[in-house]
GROMACS .gro file of N, CA and C in nm:
model
  543
    1MET      N    1   0.085  -0.117   0.000
    1MET     CA    2   0.000   0.000   0.000
    1MET      C    3   0.089   0.123   0.000
    2ALA      N    4   0.076   0.204  -0.101
    2ALA     CA    5   0.159   0.324  -0.113
    2ALA      C    6   0.097   0.437  -0.033
    3SER      N    7   0.176   0.499   0.052
    3SER     CA    8   0.131   0.614   0.129
    3SER      C    9   0.205   0.737   0.083
    4GLU      N   10   0.134   0.848   0.082
    4GLU     CA   11   0.194   0.974   0.041
    4GLU      C   12   0.153   1.083   0.139
    5LEU      N   13   0.227   1.188   0.140
    5LEU     CA   14   0.197   1.301   0.226
    5LEU      C   15   0.089   1.386   0.163
    6ALA      N   16  -0.023   1.401   0.232
    6ALA     CA   17  -0.133   1.486   0.184
    6ALA      C   18  -0.115   1.621   0.251
    7SER      N   19  -0.076   1.719   0.173
    7SER     CA   20  -0.041   1.847   0.233
    7SER      C   21  -0.130   1.962   0.188
    8GLN      N   22  -0.239   1.934   0.125
    8GLN     CA   23  -0.321   2.042   0.071
    8GLN      C   24  -0.461   2.037   0.129
    9PRO      N   25  -0.510   2.148   0.188
    9PRO     CA   26  -0.647   2.148   0.234
    9PRO      C   27  -0.743   2.138   0.116
   10GLY      N   28  -0.850   2.063   0.135
   10GLY     CA   29  -0.953   2.055   0.033
   10GLY      C   30  -0.919   1.966  -0.084
   11GLY      N   31  -0.813   1.892  -0.080
   11GLY     CA   32  -0.780   1.807  -0.192
   11GLY      C   33  -0.681   1.701  -0.154
   12PRO      N   34  -0.653   1.611  -0.245
   12PRO     CA   35  -0.559   1.504  -0.215
   12PRO      C   36  -0.418   1.558  -0.204
   13GLY      N   37  -0.330   1.479  -0.147
   13GLY     CA   38  -0.190   1.519  -0.130
   13GLY      C   39  -0.118   1.529  -0.262
   14THR      N   40   0.006   1.566  -0.254
   14THR     CA   41   0.084   1.586  -0.374
   14THR      C   42   0.206   1.497  -0.370
   15ASN      N   43   0.266   1.477  -0.487
   15ASN     CA   44   0.391   1.404  -0.492
   15ASN      C   45   0.492   1.488  -0.569
   16SER      N   46   0.610   1.437  -0.588
   16SER     CA   47   0.716   1.518  -0.648
   16SER      C   48   0.689   1.553  -0.794
   17GLN      N   49   0.600   1.483  -0.862
   17GLN     CA   50   0.572   1.514  -1.002
   17GLN      C   51   0.465   1.622  -1.018
   18SER      N   52   0.398   1.661  -0.913
   18SER     CA   53   0.292   1.760  -0.927
   18SER      C   54   0.331   1.888  -0.853
   19GLU      N   55   0.253   1.992  -0.878
   19GLU     CA   56   0.277   2.117  -0.807
   19GLU      C   57   0.250   2.094  -0.659
   20PRO      N   58   0.330   2.152  -0.570
   20PRO     CA   59   0.312   2.126  -0.428
   20PRO      C   60   0.184   2.183  -0.368
   21PHE      N   61   0.131   2.291  -0.422
   21PHE     CA   62   0.012   2.351  -0.364
   21PHE      C   63  -0.087   2.390  -0.472
   22PRO      N   64  -0.174   2.296  -0.514
   22PRO     CA   65  -0.276   2.331  -0.613
   22PRO      C   66  -0.374   2.431  -0.554
   23PRO      N   67  -0.452   2.500  -0.637
   23PRO     CA   68  -0.544   2.602  -0.587
   23PRO      C   69  -0.640   2.544  -0.483
   24THR      N   70  -0.667   2.621  -0.377
   24THR     CA   71  -0.755   2.574  -0.271
   24THR      C   72  -0.901   2.603  -0.298
   25ASP      N   73  -0.931   2.682  -0.401
   25ASP     CA   74  -1.071   2.716  -0.425
   25ASP      C   75  -1.140   2.618  -0.518
   26THR      N   76  -1.074   2.512  -0.557
   26THR     CA   77  -1.136   2.413  -0.643
   26THR      C   78  -1.187   2.298  -0.557
   27PRO      N   79  -1.305   2.244  -0.589
   27PRO     CA   80  -1.357   2.135  -0.509
   27PRO      C   81  -1.274   2.009  -0.528
   28ASN      N   82  -1.280   1.922  -0.429
   28ASN     CA   83  -1.210   1.795  -0.438
   28ASN      C   84  -1.283   1.710  -0.541
   29THR      N   85  -1.222   1.686  -0.653
   29THR     CA   86  -1.284   1.607  -0.759
   29THR      C   87  -1.217   1.471  -0.768
   30SER      N   88  -1.146   1.436  -0.666
   30SER     CA   89  -1.075   1.308  -0.663
   30SER      C   90  -1.174   1.193  -0.671
   31SER      N   91  -1.132   1.085  -0.728
   31SER     CA   92  -1.218   0.967  -0.739
   31SER      C   93  -1.229   0.893  -0.607
   32ASN      N   94  -1.158   0.936  -0.504
   32ASN     CA   95  -1.162   0.864  -0.378
   32ASN      C   96  -1.268   0.914  -0.281
   33LEU      N   97  -1.354   1.004  -0.323
   33LEU     CA   98  -1.459   1.054  -0.234
   33LEU      C   99  -1.548   0.939  -0.188
   34PRO      N  100  -1.585   0.936  -0.060
   34PRO     CA  101  -1.670   0.828  -0.010
   34PRO      C  102  -1.815   0.839  -0.058
   35VAL      N  103  -1.859   0.960  -0.091
   35VAL     CA  104  -1.989   0.988  -0.152
   35VAL      C  105  -1.961   1.096  -0.256
   36SER      N  106  -2.056   1.124  -0.342
   36SER     CA  107  -2.032   1.226  -0.445
   36SER      C  108  -2.004   1.361  -0.380
   37HIS      N  109  -1.934   1.447  -0.454
   37HIS     CA  110  -1.904   1.581  -0.403
   37HIS      C  111  -2.033   1.655  -0.370
   38ALA      N  112  -2.133   1.645  -0.457
   38ALA     CA  113  -2.261   1.713  -0.433
   38ALA      C  114  -2.327   1.662  -0.305
   39ARG      N  115  -2.322   1.530  -0.283
   39ARG     CA  116  -2.383   1.473  -0.163
   39ARG      C  117  -2.306   1.513  -0.037
   40LEU      N  118  -2.175   1.516  -0.046
   40LEU     CA  119  -2.092   1.558   0.067
   40LEU      C  120  -2.128   1.701   0.108
   41GLU      N  121  -2.139   1.789   0.009
   41GLU     CA  122  -2.177   1.928   0.037
   41GLU      C  123  -2.319   1.936   0.094
   42GLU      N  124  -2.409   1.855   0.041
   42GLU     CA  125  -2.547   1.853   0.090
   42GLU      C  126  -2.553   1.808   0.236
   43ILE      N  127  -2.477   1.706   0.272
   43ILE     CA  128  -2.476   1.654   0.409
   43ILE      C  129  -2.430   1.762   0.507
   44VAL      N  130  -2.321   1.829   0.475
   44VAL     CA  131  -2.265   1.928   0.568
   44VAL      C  132  -2.351   2.055   0.570
   45THR      N  133  -2.404   2.094   0.455
   45THR     CA  134  -2.493   2.211   0.451
   45THR      C  135  -2.617   2.185   0.536
   46GLU      N  136  -2.675   2.068   0.523
   46GLU     CA  137  -2.794   2.033   0.601
   46GLU      C  138  -2.763   2.032   0.750
   47ALA      N  139  -2.647   1.980   0.788
   47ALA     CA  140  -2.608   1.978   0.929
   47ALA      C  141  -2.599   2.120   0.984
   48CYS      N  142  -2.540   2.210   0.908
   48CYS     CA  143  -2.529   2.351   0.951
   48CYS      C  144  -2.664   2.420   0.950
   49ASP      N  145  -2.740   2.403   0.843
   49ASP     CA  146  -2.872   2.468   0.834
   49ASP      C  147  -2.961   2.426   0.950
   50ASN      N  148  -2.968   2.297   0.979
   50ASN     CA  149  -3.055   2.248   1.086
   50ASN      C  150  -3.008   2.296   1.223
   51THR      N  151  -2.879   2.299   1.244
   51THR     CA  152  -2.825   2.340   1.373
   51THR      C  153  -2.838   2.489   1.396
   52LEU      N  154  -2.818   2.568   1.293
   52LEU     CA  155  -2.806   2.713   1.310
   52LEU      C  156  -2.925   2.793   1.257
   53GLN      N  157  -3.034   2.725   1.223
   53GLN     CA  158  -3.147   2.795   1.162
   53GLN      C  159  -3.205   2.905   1.251
   54PHE      N  160  -3.198   2.890   1.383
   54PHE     CA  161  -3.255   2.991   1.471
   54PHE      C  162  -3.151   3.083   1.533
   55ALA      N  163  -3.025   3.061   1.503
   55ALA     CA  164  -2.919   3.149   1.554
   55ALA      C  165  -2.921   3.279   1.475
   56ASP      N  166  -2.918   3.391   1.546
   56ASP     CA  167  -2.915   3.518   1.475
   56ASP      C  168  -2.784   3.592   1.497
   57SER      N  169  -2.699   3.539   1.585
   57SER     CA  170  -2.568   3.599   1.610
   57SER      C  171  -2.480   3.497   1.681
   58TYR      N  172  -2.353   3.530   1.692
   58TYR     CA  173  -2.259   3.445   1.766
   58TYR      C  174  -2.298   3.448   1.913
   59GLN      N  175  -2.316   3.331   1.973
   59GLN     CA  176  -2.353   3.321   2.114
   59GLN      C  177  -2.257   3.222   2.180
   60HIS      N  178  -2.156   3.276   2.245
   60HIS     CA  179  -2.048   3.193   2.299
   60HIS      C  180  -2.097   3.074   2.382
   61PRO      N  181  -2.197   3.089   2.470
   61PRO     CA  182  -2.241   2.973   2.549
   61PRO      C  183  -2.300   2.858   2.465
   62LEU      N  184  -2.342   2.887   2.341
   62LEU     CA  185  -2.404   2.785   2.256
   62LEU      C  186  -2.310   2.727   2.151
   63VAL      N  187  -2.195   2.788   2.129
   63VAL     CA  188  -2.107   2.747   2.019
   63VAL      C  189  -2.061   2.602   2.033
   64GLY      N  190  -2.028   2.558   2.153
   64GLY     CA  191  -1.986   2.419   2.174
   64GLY      C  192  -2.095   2.321   2.132
   65LYS      N  193  -2.219   2.351   2.170
   65LYS     CA  194  -2.332   2.266   2.132
   65LYS      C  195  -2.353   2.268   1.981
   66TRP      N  196  -2.342   2.387   1.920
   66TRP     CA  197  -2.356   2.396   1.775
   66TRP      C  198  -2.253   2.309   1.704
   67ASN      N  199  -2.127   2.321   1.746
   67ASN     CA  200  -2.021   2.239   1.684
   67ASN      C  201  -2.051   2.090   1.699
   68THR      N  202  -2.090   2.049   1.819
   68THR     CA  203  -2.121   1.907   1.844
   68THR      C  204  -2.234   1.860   1.755
   69ASN      N  205  -2.341   1.939   1.743
   69ASN     CA  206  -2.455   1.900   1.659
   69ASN      C  207  -2.416   1.889   1.512
   70ILE      N  208  -2.339   1.984   1.462
   70ILE     CA  209  -2.294   1.980   1.322
   70ILE      C  210  -2.213   1.854   1.297
   71ILE      N  211  -2.118   1.826   1.385
   71ILE     CA  212  -2.031   1.709   1.370
   71ILE      C  213  -2.112   1.580   1.377
   72GLN      N  214  -2.198   1.566   1.478
   72GLN     CA  215  -2.274   1.442   1.494
   72GLN      C  216  -2.370   1.419   1.378
   73SER      N  217  -2.434   1.523   1.330
   73SER     CA  218  -2.525   1.509   1.217
   73SER      C  219  -2.450   1.465   1.091
   74ALA      N  220  -2.340   1.533   1.061
   74ALA     CA  221  -2.261   1.497   0.942
   74ALA      C  222  -2.209   1.354   0.953
   75LEU      N  223  -2.155   1.318   1.069
   75LEU     CA  224  -2.103   1.181   1.087
   75LEU      C  225  -2.213   1.077   1.069
   76ALA      N  226  -2.330   1.100   1.125
   76ALA     CA  227  -2.439   1.003   1.114
   76ALA      C  228  -2.474   0.978   0.967
   77HIS      N  229  -2.483   1.084   0.888
   77HIS     CA  230  -2.516   1.067   0.746
   77HIS      C  231  -2.402   1.000   0.669
   78LEU      N  232  -2.279   1.038   0.697
   78LEU     CA  233  -2.165   0.978   0.627
   78LEU      C  234  -2.153   0.829   0.657
   79ILE      N  235  -2.171   0.792   0.782
   79ILE     CA  236  -2.160   0.651   0.822
   79ILE      C  237  -2.269   0.568   0.755
   80LYS      N  238  -2.391   0.625   0.743
   80LYS     CA  239  -2.501   0.555   0.676
   80LYS      C  240  -2.470   0.530   0.529
   81GLU      N  241  -2.401   0.624   0.466
   81GLU     CA  242  -2.380   0.618   0.322
   81GLU      C  243  -2.254   0.547   0.278
   82SER      N  244  -2.160   0.525   0.368
   82SER     CA  245  -2.037   0.456   0.331
   82SER      C  246  -1.985   0.376   0.449
   83ASN      N  247  -1.993   0.243   0.436
   83ASN     CA  248  -1.940   0.159   0.543
   83ASN      C  249  -1.798   0.112   0.514
   84SER      N  250  -1.737   0.164   0.409
   84SER     CA  251  -1.600   0.125   0.376
   84SER      C  252  -1.498   0.232   0.415
   85HIS      N  253  -1.540   0.329   0.496
   85HIS     CA  254  -1.451   0.436   0.540
   85HIS      C  255  -1.472   0.466   0.687
   86LYS      N  256  -1.367   0.516   0.749
   86LYS     CA  257  -1.378   0.579   0.880
   86LYS      C  258  -1.378   0.729   0.853
   87PHE      N  259  -1.447   0.805   0.938
   87PHE     CA  260  -1.461   0.948   0.915
   87PHE      C  261  -1.418   1.028   1.037
   88ILE      N  262  -1.367   1.145   1.009
   88ILE     CA  263  -1.340   1.248   1.110
   88ILE      C  264  -1.405   1.374   1.056
   89VAL      N  265  -1.485   1.441   1.138
   89VAL     CA  266  -1.547   1.567   1.098
   89VAL      C  267  -1.509   1.673   1.201
   90THR      N  268  -1.464   1.787   1.153
   90THR     CA  269  -1.437   1.900   1.242
   90THR      C  270  -1.530   2.014   1.205
   91SER      N  271  -1.563   2.094   1.303
   91SER     CA  272  -1.643   2.214   1.282
   91SER      C  273  -1.579   2.327   1.361
   92THR      N  274  -1.554   2.437   1.293
   92THR     CA  275  -1.495   2.555   1.358
   92THR      C  276  -1.589   2.672   1.335
   93ILE      N  277  -1.626   2.738   1.443
   93ILE     CA  278  -1.712   2.855   1.434
   93ILE      C  279  -1.629   2.975   1.477
   94ILE      N  280  -1.618   3.073   1.388
   94ILE     CA  281  -1.532   3.189   1.409
   94ILE      C  282  -1.619   3.313   1.422
   95GLN      N  283  -1.611   3.382   1.535
   95GLN     CA  284  -1.687   3.504   1.558
   95GLN      C  285  -1.627   3.619   1.479
   96HIS      N  286  -1.712   3.697   1.416
   96HIS     CA  287  -1.666   3.821   1.352
   96HIS      C  288  -1.646   3.923   1.463
   97THR      N  289  -1.544   4.004   1.450
   97THR     CA  290  -1.507   4.093   1.560
   97THR      C  291  -1.553   4.237   1.546
   98THR      N  292  -1.599   4.276   1.431
   98THR     CA  293  -1.642   4.414   1.414
   98THR      C  294  -1.791   4.417   1.381
   99PRO      N  295  -1.859   4.525   1.413
   99PRO     CA  296  -2.001   4.533   1.383
   99PRO      C  297  -2.024   4.538   1.232
  100PRO      N  298  -2.145   4.509   1.189
  100PRO     CA  299  -2.174   4.517   1.046
  100PRO      C  300  -2.139   4.655   0.991
  101ALA      N  301  -2.086   4.658   0.871
  101ALA     CA  302  -2.049   4.783   0.804
  101ALA      C  303  -2.121   4.790   0.671
  102PRO      N  304  -2.153   4.909   0.624
  102PRO     CA  305  -2.220   4.919   0.495
  102PRO      C  306  -2.131   4.868   0.383
  103LEU      N  307  -2.194   4.815   0.281
  103LEU     CA  308  -2.119   4.774   0.163
  103LEU      C  309  -2.059   4.896   0.096
  104ALA      N  310  -1.952   4.878   0.023
  104ALA     CA  311  -1.891   4.988  -0.051
  104ALA      C  312  -1.990   5.039  -0.155
  105PRO      N  313  -1.985   5.168  -0.185
  105PRO     CA  314  -2.079   5.221  -0.284
  105PRO      C  315  -2.054   5.160  -0.421
  106LYS      N  316  -2.163   5.146  -0.495
  106LYS     CA  317  -2.152   5.093  -0.630
  106LYS      C  318  -2.102   5.203  -0.723
  107PRO      N  319  -2.024   5.167  -0.825
  107PRO     CA  320  -1.975   5.269  -0.919
  107PRO      C  321  -2.093   5.339  -0.987
  108ALA      N  322  -2.084   5.468  -0.998
  108ALA     CA  323  -2.191   5.546  -1.059
  108ALA      C  324  -2.159   5.573  -1.205
  109ASN      N  325  -2.264   5.586  -1.285
  109ASN     CA  326  -2.246   5.609  -1.428
  109ASN      C  327  -2.270   5.754  -1.467
  110ASN      N  328  -2.316   5.837  -1.373
  110ASN     CA  329  -2.343   5.975  -1.412
  110ASN      C  330  -2.271   6.072  -1.319
  111ALA      N  331  -2.256   6.195  -1.363
  111ALA     CA  332  -2.181   6.296  -1.288
  111ALA      C  333  -2.250   6.331  -1.156
  112SER      N  334  -2.383   6.332  -1.154
  112SER     CA  335  -2.456   6.365  -1.033
  112SER      C  336  -2.423   6.266  -0.920
  113ALA      N  337  -2.422   6.139  -0.952
  113ALA     CA  338  -2.389   6.038  -0.851
  113ALA      C  339  -2.244   6.052  -0.807
  114GLN      N  340  -2.155   6.087  -0.901
  114GLN     CA  341  -2.014   6.107  -0.866
  114GLN      C  342  -2.001   6.224  -0.770
  115ASP      N  343  -2.079   6.331  -0.792
  115ASP     CA  344  -2.076   6.446  -0.702
  115ASP      C  345  -2.123   6.406  -0.563
  116ASP      N  346  -2.228   6.321  -0.556
  116ASP     CA  347  -2.276   6.272  -0.427
  116ASP      C  348  -2.167   6.196  -0.354
  117LEU      N  349  -2.094   6.112  -0.426
  117LEU     CA  350  -1.987   6.035  -0.364
  117LEU      C  351  -1.879   6.126  -0.309
  118ALA      N  352  -1.850   6.233  -0.380
  118ALA     CA  353  -1.745   6.324  -0.337
  118ALA      C  354  -1.788   6.407  -0.216
  119SER      N  355  -1.919   6.417  -0.189
  119SER     CA  356  -1.967   6.502  -0.081
  119SER      C  357  -1.959   6.436   0.056
  120GLY      N  358  -1.916   6.314   0.066
  120GLY     CA  359  -1.898   6.250   0.197
  120GLY      C  360  -2.004   6.148   0.228
  121ALA      N  361  -2.058   6.153   0.352
  121ALA     CA  362  -2.147   6.050   0.403
  121ALA      C  363  -2.272   6.033   0.319
  122GLU      N  364  -2.321   6.142   0.260
  122GLU     CA  365  -2.442   6.131   0.180
  122GLU      C  366  -2.417   6.052   0.053
  123GLY      N  367  -2.295   6.033   0.016
  123GLY     CA  368  -2.263   5.963  -0.107
  123GLY      C  369  -2.224   5.818  -0.087
  124LEU      N  370  -2.269   5.758   0.022
  124LEU     CA  371  -2.233   5.618   0.047
  124LEU      C  372  -2.313   5.521  -0.038
  125GLY      N  373  -2.408   5.569  -0.113
  125GLY     CA  374  -2.487   5.480  -0.196
  125GLY      C  375  -2.592   5.404  -0.116
  126LEU      N  376  -2.624   5.453   0.005
  126LEU     CA  377  -2.720   5.382   0.089
  126LEU      C  378  -2.858   5.447   0.090
  127GLU      N  379  -2.878   5.547   0.005
  127GLU     CA  380  -3.006   5.614   0.001
  127GLU      C  381  -3.116   5.519  -0.046
  128ASN      N  382  -3.081   5.426  -0.132
  128ASN     CA  383  -3.175   5.330  -0.187
  128ASN      C  384  -3.184   5.210  -0.093
  129LYS      N  385  -3.307   5.173  -0.051
  129LYS     CA  386  -3.326   5.061   0.041
  129LYS      C  387  -3.263   4.932  -0.010
  130ALA      N  388  -3.264   4.910  -0.141
  130ALA     CA  389  -3.207   4.787  -0.196
  130ALA      C  390  -3.057   4.779  -0.170
  131GLU      N  391  -2.994   4.893  -0.146
  131GLU     CA  392  -2.850   4.894  -0.123
  131GLU      C  393  -2.813   4.896   0.024
  132GLU      N  394  -2.912   4.879   0.115
  132GLU     CA  395  -2.885   4.889   0.257
  132GLU      C  396  -2.837   4.758   0.320
  133GLU      N  397  -2.803   4.661   0.239
  133GLU     CA  398  -2.747   4.539   0.295
  133GLU      C  399  -2.619   4.572   0.368
  134HIS      N  400  -2.591   4.496   0.469
  134HIS     CA  401  -2.469   4.518   0.545
  134HIS      C  402  -2.377   4.399   0.531
  135LYS      N  403  -2.252   4.425   0.538
  135LYS     CA  404  -2.152   4.319   0.532
  135LYS      C  405  -2.090   4.309   0.671
  136VAL      N  406  -2.086   4.188   0.723
  136VAL     CA  407  -2.036   4.165   0.857
  136VAL      C  408  -1.885   4.181   0.860
  137GLY      N  409  -1.834   4.239   0.968
  137GLY     CA  410  -1.689   4.254   0.986
  137GLY      C  411  -1.621   4.118   0.993
  138ARG      N  412  -1.500   4.109   0.945
  138ARG     CA  413  -1.429   3.982   0.934
  138ARG      C  414  -1.310   3.977   1.027
  139ARG      N  415  -1.270   3.858   1.057
  139ARG     CA  416  -1.149   3.829   1.132
  139ARG      C  417  -1.064   3.742   1.041
  140GLY      N  418  -0.935   3.762   1.040
  140GLY     CA  419  -0.848   3.682   0.955
  140GLY      C  420  -0.837   3.539   1.004
  141LEU      N  421  -0.833   3.445   0.911
  141LEU     CA  422  -0.815   3.305   0.945
  141LEU      C  423  -0.753   3.233   0.827
  142HIS      N  424  -0.656   3.152   0.855
  142HIS     CA  425  -0.598   3.063   0.755
  142HIS      C  426  -0.585   2.928   0.821
  143SER      N  427  -0.624   2.825   0.750
  143SER     CA  428  -0.619   2.691   0.804
  143SER      C  429  -0.560   2.598   0.700
  144ALA      N  430  -0.483   2.501   0.744
  144ALA     CA  431  -0.426   2.401   0.654
  144ALA      C  432  -0.429   2.266   0.724
  145THR      N  433  -0.425   2.162   0.646
  145THR     CA  434  -0.428   2.027   0.699
  145THR      C  435  -0.322   1.944   0.630
  146GLY      N  436  -0.259   1.857   0.704
  146GLY     CA  437  -0.163   1.763   0.647
  146GLY      C  438  -0.192   1.623   0.697
  147ALA      N  439  -0.163   1.524   0.617
  147ALA     CA  440  -0.187   1.386   0.657
  147ALA      C  441  -0.091   1.295   0.583
  148TYR      N  442  -0.064   1.181   0.641
  148TYR     CA  443   0.018   1.078   0.577
  148TYR      C  444  -0.073   0.958   0.558
  149TRP      N  445  -0.107   0.929   0.432
  149TRP     CA  446  -0.203   0.823   0.403
  149TRP      C  447  -0.194   0.779   0.259
  150ASN      N  448  -0.289   0.698   0.218
  150ASN     CA  449  -0.297   0.649   0.081
  150ASN      C  450  -0.387   0.745   0.003
  151ASN      N  451  -0.326   0.823  -0.085
  151ASN     CA  452  -0.402   0.925  -0.159
  151ASN      C  453  -0.507   0.867  -0.253
  152GLU      N  454  -0.495   0.742  -0.287
  152GLU     CA  455  -0.593   0.681  -0.377
  152GLU      C  456  -0.721   0.641  -0.305
  153ARG      N  457  -0.717   0.630  -0.173
  153ARG     CA  458  -0.833   0.582  -0.098
  153ARG      C  459  -0.877   0.675   0.014
  154ASP      N  460  -0.789   0.760   0.062
  154ASP     CA  461  -0.818   0.847   0.175
  154ASP      C  462  -0.821   0.992   0.127
  155GLY      N  463  -0.886   1.078   0.203
  155GLY     CA  464  -0.890   1.217   0.160
  155GLY      C  465  -0.948   1.311   0.263
  156THR      N  466  -0.954   1.437   0.223
  156THR     CA  467  -1.009   1.542   0.308
  156THR      C  468  -1.080   1.645   0.221
  157TRP      N  469  -1.177   1.711   0.279
  157TRP     CA  470  -1.256   1.812   0.209
  157TRP      C  471  -1.294   1.921   0.310
  158SER      N  472  -1.268   2.046   0.278
  158SER     CA  473  -1.303   2.158   0.365
  158SER      C  474  -1.407   2.245   0.297
  159TRP      N  475  -1.489   2.310   0.378
  159TRP     CA  476  -1.604   2.381   0.325
  159TRP      C  477  -1.645   2.492   0.420
  160GLN      N  478  -1.697   2.603   0.367
  160GLN     CA  479  -1.746   2.714   0.448
  160GLN      C  480  -1.896   2.727   0.428
  161TRP      N  481  -1.970   2.734   0.540
  161TRP     CA  482  -2.115   2.749   0.536
  161TRP      C  483  -2.151   2.886   0.485
  162LYS      N  484  -2.233   2.892   0.382
  162LYS     CA  485  -2.270   3.018   0.320
  162LYS      C  486  -2.380   3.092   0.398
  163GLY      N  487  -2.447   3.024   0.488
  163GLY     CA  488  -2.558   3.085   0.561
  163GLY      C  489  -2.518   3.173   0.678
  164SER      N  490  -2.389   3.186   0.705
  164SER     CA  491  -2.348   3.257   0.826
  164SER      C  492  -2.313   3.404   0.806
  165GLU      N  493  -2.308   3.451   0.685
  165GLU     CA  494  -2.261   3.587   0.656
  165GLU      C  495  -2.331   3.693   0.740
  166LYS      N  496  -2.462   3.685   0.753
  166LYS     CA  497  -2.536   3.790   0.825
  166LYS      C  498  -2.556   3.757   0.972
  167LYS      N  499  -2.496   3.649   1.019
  167LYS     CA  500  -2.514   3.608   1.158
  167LYS      C  501  -2.399   3.651   1.249
  168GLY      N  502  -2.292   3.701   1.190
  168GLY     CA  503  -2.181   3.748   1.273
  168GLY      C  504  -2.077   3.642   1.303
  169PHE      N  505  -2.077   3.533   1.226
  169PHE     CA  506  -1.975   3.429   1.244
  169PHE      C  507  -1.962   3.349   1.116
  170ASP      N  508  -1.853   3.275   1.106
  170ASP     CA  509  -1.831   3.182   0.995
  170ASP      C  510  -1.827   3.041   1.051
  171VAL      N  511  -1.865   2.944   0.967
  171VAL     CA  512  -1.853   2.804   1.003
  171VAL      C  513  -1.768   2.736   0.897
  172ILE      N  514  -1.662   2.671   0.941
  172ILE     CA  515  -1.575   2.595   0.852
  172ILE      C  516  -1.583   2.449   0.897
  173ALA      N  517  -1.620   2.361   0.806
  173ALA     CA  518  -1.626   2.218   0.836
  173ALA      C  519  -1.524   2.145   0.750
  174THR      N  520  -1.464   2.044   0.808
  174THR     CA  521  -1.369   1.960   0.735
  174THR      C  522  -1.408   1.815   0.757
  175VAL      N  523  -1.408   1.738   0.649
  175VAL     CA  524  -1.437   1.595   0.655
  175VAL      C  525  -1.312   1.521   0.610
  176PHE      N  526  -1.268   1.427   0.690
  176PHE     CA  527  -1.158   1.337   0.655
  176PHE      C  528  -1.217   1.198   0.639
  177TRP      N  529  -1.167   1.121   0.543
  177TRP     CA  530  -1.209   0.983   0.530
  177TRP      C  531  -1.087   0.895   0.509
  178ILE      N  532  -1.094   0.777   0.570
  178ILE     CA  533  -0.986   0.679   0.561
  178ILE      C  534  -1.050   0.546   0.526
  179ALA      N  535  -1.008   0.489   0.414
  179ALA     CA  536  -1.065   0.362   0.368
  179ALA      C  537  -1.030   0.250   0.464
  180THR      N  538  -1.127   0.164   0.491
  180THR     CA  539  -1.104   0.051   0.581
  180THR      C  540  -1.094  -0.082   0.507
  181VAL      N  541  -1.128  -0.083   0.380
  181VAL     CA  542  -1.119  -0.208   0.302
  181VAL      C  543  -1.027  -0.192   0.184
   0.00000   0.00000   0.00000
């Protein structure tokens, strides 16, 4: 059984013939997925949606329970769908540290709008209700994963929950699978 160093988040490991760090924004399309990529995303999205549907902001006393629920739900579905793998699921919830801020003004096509922008606060482009969406403040985060395993049968996949933007936190889930047969 050939083992290789898996050094890239969201994808299989690399060897000396390939680039050491392929792009991280591409989905894991490896043939070693325990379930289809679409199903994997569906499982983790559902776990987050069900757990966090009533959360409206980061609530420190509840975060541990949220993480546990996301992990247990994802594991239960993965185990049902693949009995030829062992799974590890992680969930990280990151609180945003700054209050919501208005979105940047949209580029204007006429001189009048440009004059408004130059006049200061009145030119923020927020006069129109459709433009009053807010963008939550962010905190920096970088995460990486490494593993020593069989790249043809084992793998990892990382994902960010899209439903958290307006809640004041981010959710990052990672699924690891290790073939048992």
